[in-house]
Short mmCIF file of C-alpha atoms in Angstrom, two decimals:
data_model
loop_
_atom_site.label_atom_id
_atom_site.label_comp_id
_atom_site.label_asym_id
_atom_site.label_seq_id
_atom_site.Cartn_x
_atom_site.Cartn_y
_atom_site.Cartn_z
CA MET A 1 -0.03 0.07 -0.02
CA SER A 2 0.94 3.66 -0.70
CA LEU A 3 0.27 6.99 0.34
CA THR A 4 -2.50 8.24 -2.16
CA ARG A 5 -4.08 11.55 -3.28
CA SER A 6 -7.01 10.77 -1.63
CA ASP A 7 -5.18 10.28 1.81
CA LEU A 8 -4.26 13.96 1.24
CA GLU A 9 -7.38 15.59 0.14
CA SER A 10 -9.62 13.96 2.69
CA GLN A 11 -6.89 14.75 5.67
CA ARG A 12 -6.59 10.87 6.50
CA LEU A 13 -3.27 11.06 6.96
CA GLN A 14 -3.74 13.83 9.88
CA GLN A 15 -6.25 11.94 11.38
CA THR A 16 -4.35 8.81 11.44
CA ILE A 17 -1.18 10.52 13.29
CA LEU A 18 -3.98 12.10 16.05
CA GLN A 19 -5.64 8.48 16.55
CA LEU A 20 -2.23 7.29 17.45
CA GLY A 21 -2.62 9.04 20.90
CA ARG A 22 0.92 9.88 20.95
CA ALA A 23 2.33 13.44 21.78
CA VAL A 24 2.66 14.18 18.19
CA SER A 25 2.15 17.95 17.46
CA VAL A 26 0.20 18.11 13.91
CA LEU A 27 0.19 21.59 12.49
CA SER A 28 -3.24 22.99 11.67
CA GLU A 29 -4.72 24.16 7.92
CA ASP A 30 -3.79 27.83 8.78
CA GLN A 31 -0.38 26.63 9.90
CA LEU A 32 0.34 24.87 6.84
CA GLN A 33 -0.83 27.72 4.51
CA GLU A 34 1.34 30.33 6.64
CA SER A 35 4.12 27.97 6.05
CA ILE A 36 3.64 27.81 2.15
CA ARG A 37 3.25 31.57 2.25
CA THR A 38 6.21 32.20 3.85
CA THR A 39 8.32 29.86 1.54
CA LEU A 40 6.95 31.18 -1.75
CA GLN A 41 7.61 34.93 -0.30
CA GLN A 42 11.30 33.86 -0.09
CA GLN A 43 11.76 34.09 -3.76
CA LYS A 44 10.56 36.44 -6.45
CA PRO A 45 7.25 36.18 -7.81
CA SER A 46 7.14 33.23 -10.19
CA LEU A 47 4.28 31.75 -12.25
CA ASP A 48 5.23 28.01 -11.86
CA VAL A 49 7.03 26.28 -8.91
CA TRP A 50 9.61 23.57 -9.18
CA ILE A 51 9.69 20.67 -6.47
CA PHE A 52 12.87 18.50 -5.86
CA ALA A 53 12.34 14.96 -5.17
CA TYR A 54 14.69 12.58 -3.63
CA GLY A 55 12.59 9.82 -1.91
CA SER A 56 9.22 8.80 -2.26
CA LEU A 57 8.32 11.68 -4.13
CA ILE A 58 9.97 10.28 -6.90
CA TRP A 59 7.95 6.46 -7.22
CA ASN A 60 5.17 8.30 -5.93
CA PRO A 61 4.42 11.93 -6.75
CA ILE A 62 0.72 12.34 -6.24
CA VAL A 63 0.76 15.91 -7.71
CA LYS A 64 0.24 17.04 -10.56
CA PHE A 65 2.80 18.41 -12.70
CA GLU A 66 3.73 19.48 -16.24
CA GLU A 67 7.30 18.29 -16.56
CA GLN A 68 10.24 16.78 -14.78
CA CYS A 69 14.00 16.78 -15.15
CA ILE A 70 16.82 15.20 -13.42
CA GLY A 71 19.06 17.37 -11.61
CA THR A 72 21.60 17.54 -8.63
CA ILE A 73 21.69 19.82 -5.34
CA TYR A 74 25.02 20.71 -3.51
CA GLY A 75 24.96 20.78 0.32
CA TRP A 76 22.36 18.01 0.85
CA HIS A 77 22.55 14.25 0.66
CA ARG A 78 19.65 11.50 0.91
CA ARG A 79 19.95 9.95 3.78
CA PHE A 80 17.79 7.22 6.07
CA CYS A 81 17.46 9.78 9.13
CA LEU A 82 14.23 10.12 10.41
CA TRP A 83 12.09 7.55 12.48
CA VAL A 84 8.57 7.06 11.91
CA PRO A 85 6.40 5.29 14.53
CA GLN A 86 3.55 4.96 11.81
CA GLY A 87 3.22 4.35 8.02
CA ARG A 88 6.26 2.48 7.73
CA GLY A 89 6.82 1.45 11.40
CA THR A 90 5.10 1.10 14.77
CA PRO A 91 5.61 2.67 18.26
CA ASP A 92 7.12 -0.37 19.07
CA ASN A 93 9.77 -0.91 16.14
CA PRO A 94 9.82 2.31 14.59
CA GLY A 95 10.91 2.74 10.72
CA LEU A 96 13.46 4.76 9.10
CA VAL A 97 12.77 6.84 6.16
CA LEU A 98 14.83 9.24 4.04
CA GLY A 99 15.45 13.07 4.65
CA LEU A 100 17.69 15.39 3.12
CA ASP A 101 20.67 15.97 5.77
CA ARG A 102 23.69 18.54 5.57
CA GLY A 103 26.74 17.88 3.38
CA GLY A 104 27.34 16.20 0.09
CA CYS A 105 25.19 16.15 -2.96
CA CYS A 106 22.01 14.67 -4.01
CA ARG A 107 20.69 13.48 -7.51
CA GLY A 108 16.98 13.51 -7.87
CA ILE A 109 13.96 14.70 -9.91
CA ALA A 110 12.72 18.44 -10.22
CA TYR A 111 9.05 18.60 -10.87
CA ARG A 112 7.39 21.70 -12.42
CA ILE A 113 3.88 22.49 -10.80
CA ALA A 114 1.91 24.76 -13.22
CA ALA A 115 0.72 28.16 -11.78
CA SER A 116 -3.02 27.34 -11.92
CA ASP A 117 -2.11 24.22 -9.75
CA VAL A 118 0.30 25.55 -7.42
CA THR A 119 -2.23 26.63 -4.69
CA SER A 120 -3.60 22.97 -4.77
CA GLU A 121 -0.78 20.85 -4.99
CA LEU A 122 1.41 22.84 -2.85
CA LEU A 123 -1.16 22.17 0.07
CA LEU A 124 -1.20 18.65 -0.71
CA LEU A 125 2.57 18.40 -0.67
CA TRP A 126 2.54 20.47 3.04
CA ARG A 127 0.09 17.77 4.29
CA ARG A 128 2.52 15.20 3.47
CA GLU A 129 5.61 16.37 4.29
CA ILE A 130 5.34 19.41 6.81
CA ILE A 131 2.41 18.02 8.78
CA VAL A 132 4.39 17.02 11.93
CA ASN A 133 7.32 19.57 11.38
CA CYS A 134 9.52 16.80 10.58
CA TYR A 135 10.83 18.35 7.15
CA VAL A 136 11.52 21.96 6.44
CA PRO A 137 10.62 23.46 3.09
CA ARG A 138 13.83 25.10 1.47
CA TRP A 139 15.06 26.47 -1.25
CA VAL A 140 17.68 24.90 -3.24
CA LYS A 141 19.52 25.14 -6.66
CA VAL A 142 19.19 22.26 -9.05
CA PHE A 143 21.69 21.82 -11.86
CA ASP A 144 20.42 19.59 -14.41
CA GLY A 145 23.34 20.22 -16.66
CA THR A 146 22.00 22.94 -19.04
CA GLN A 147 20.04 25.41 -16.88
CA GLN A 148 19.67 26.20 -13.21
CA ILE A 149 16.24 25.62 -11.08
CA ASP A 150 15.45 27.08 -8.02
CA ALA A 151 12.94 24.50 -6.25
CA ILE A 152 11.79 23.59 -3.15
CA ALA A 153 13.05 20.86 -1.04
CA PHE A 154 11.87 19.11 2.08
CA VAL A 155 14.98 18.80 4.10
CA ILE A 156 15.38 17.15 7.49
CA ASN A 157 14.60 19.06 10.84
CA ARG A 158 17.55 18.36 12.93
CA ASN A 159 15.91 20.22 15.80
CA HIS A 160 12.80 17.35 15.89
CA ARG A 161 13.02 14.52 18.12
CA ALA A 162 12.51 12.21 15.32
CA TYR A 163 15.76 13.09 13.77
CA ALA A 164 17.78 9.89 13.94
CA GLY A 165 21.37 11.70 14.26
CA ASP A 166 24.32 9.88 13.66
CA ILE A 167 23.37 6.10 13.98
CA SER A 168 25.09 3.12 12.89
CA LEU A 169 24.97 1.07 9.84
CA GLU A 170 23.82 -1.68 12.29
CA THR A 171 20.94 0.21 13.47
CA THR A 172 19.83 1.48 10.33
CA VAL A 173 19.92 -2.07 8.45
CA ASN A 174 18.23 -3.60 11.45
CA SER A 175 15.39 -1.11 11.33
CA ILE A 176 14.80 -1.21 7.68
CA ALA A 177 14.70 -4.93 7.74
CA THR A 178 12.24 -5.24 10.64
CA ALA A 179 10.29 -2.27 10.50
CA LYS A 180 6.75 -2.19 8.95
CA GLY A 181 3.60 -0.38 9.04
CA GLU A 182 0.19 0.43 7.55
CA LEU A 183 1.78 1.89 4.32
CA GLY A 184 4.08 -1.20 4.01
CA SER A 185 7.72 -2.15 5.41
CA CYS A 186 10.70 0.16 5.25
CA ALA A 187 12.41 -2.55 3.12
CA ASP A 188 9.77 -1.80 0.34
CA TYR A 189 10.26 2.05 0.78
CA LEU A 190 14.21 1.44 0.07
CA MET A 191 13.65 -1.33 -2.95
CA GLN A 192 10.75 1.47 -4.40
CA THR A 193 13.22 4.38 -4.01
CA ILE A 194 16.06 2.63 -5.98
CA ASP A 195 13.73 1.17 -8.54
CA GLY A 196 12.38 4.92 -9.11
CA LEU A 197 15.71 6.28 -9.10
CA MET A 198 17.02 3.50 -11.59
CA THR A 199 13.94 4.07 -14.07
CA VAL A 200 15.53 7.55 -14.90
CA GLY A 201 18.91 6.51 -14.77
CA ILE A 202 20.21 7.49 -11.15
CA LYS A 203 22.32 5.26 -9.65
CA ASP A 204 22.87 5.71 -5.67
CA LYS A 205 25.42 3.68 -4.46
CA PRO A 206 25.27 3.99 -0.80
CA LEU A 207 21.56 3.03 -1.30
CA GLN A 208 22.55 0.19 -3.00
CA LEU A 209 24.93 -1.01 -0.48
CA LEU A 210 22.53 -0.76 2.00
CA ARG A 211 20.07 -2.91 -0.02
CA ASP A 212 22.25 -5.54 -0.03
CA ARG A 213 22.88 -5.69 3.59
CA VAL A 214 19.17 -5.51 4.29
CA LEU A 215 18.47 -8.34 1.77
CA ALA A 216 21.39 -10.28 3.38
CA LYS A 217 19.86 -9.87 6.70
CA LEU A 218 16.27 -10.63 5.73
CA SER A 219 17.71 -13.85 3.89
CA ALA A 220 19.36 -14.70 7.20
CA LYS A 221 16.00 -14.77 8.91
#
C-alpha cells in the first residue's frame, strides 16, 4: 500500500496521526498555509513552482506536474535519518525513512507545477511532508547540466525529536529490515526508491549497498 492523493485530500493522514494518541504535534491547516506563504515569499514571484524529489516523491509523486527533469543539488545528501512510528513502522518498532541531511550532494527529480495548480498541489505536499514538522521546506538550486532551477526541497528538521542523528549502519539496516506499518515495510520503501531512481538513470551507490545489507539480513532470518 502507498500513500494516495485521496489520503491527502481527505486529510486522512492527519487523522491517522492523531489516532495514535501519542504526543505528536500536528500542524493545523492555517499553519500549513502560512508556511506555504512564507516559503513562496522567499523567492521572486514566479508563475510556476519546482519541487525537488529525492525519496518517495520520485516513485509516488501524487501531485500534478507539467514536466520533470533530473538534477543535482549541493550541500545536501539523501539519508535514512527520520524515525517513523507509523506508516513504515510502529511505536514499538519505528521505521526509518529518507531525508535530506547536511553535506554532500544529491541527484533527484525536479517537478514543475503549473501556476494554475500551485495552490492545490502545494497544500497536498505540505500535508504530506510538513504536517508534523519533521521536514523543513527550503529553496535549493537544482543543476541539470544545462540550466539552474530554483526548487523547493523538504530537508530534515534536525531539531525534531524524530531526527535519527548519527546512528550506526547496523541500526539502520536492522530498522529497515524489520520495521513495517500500514503503508508497508521500510524494506519495500528502500527498494521502491532505488527502482524509481534507476528508472530515470540515477544510480545511488550508498542506497544500493544498503539494499544489499538489508537483503542479506532478510535472507538470514
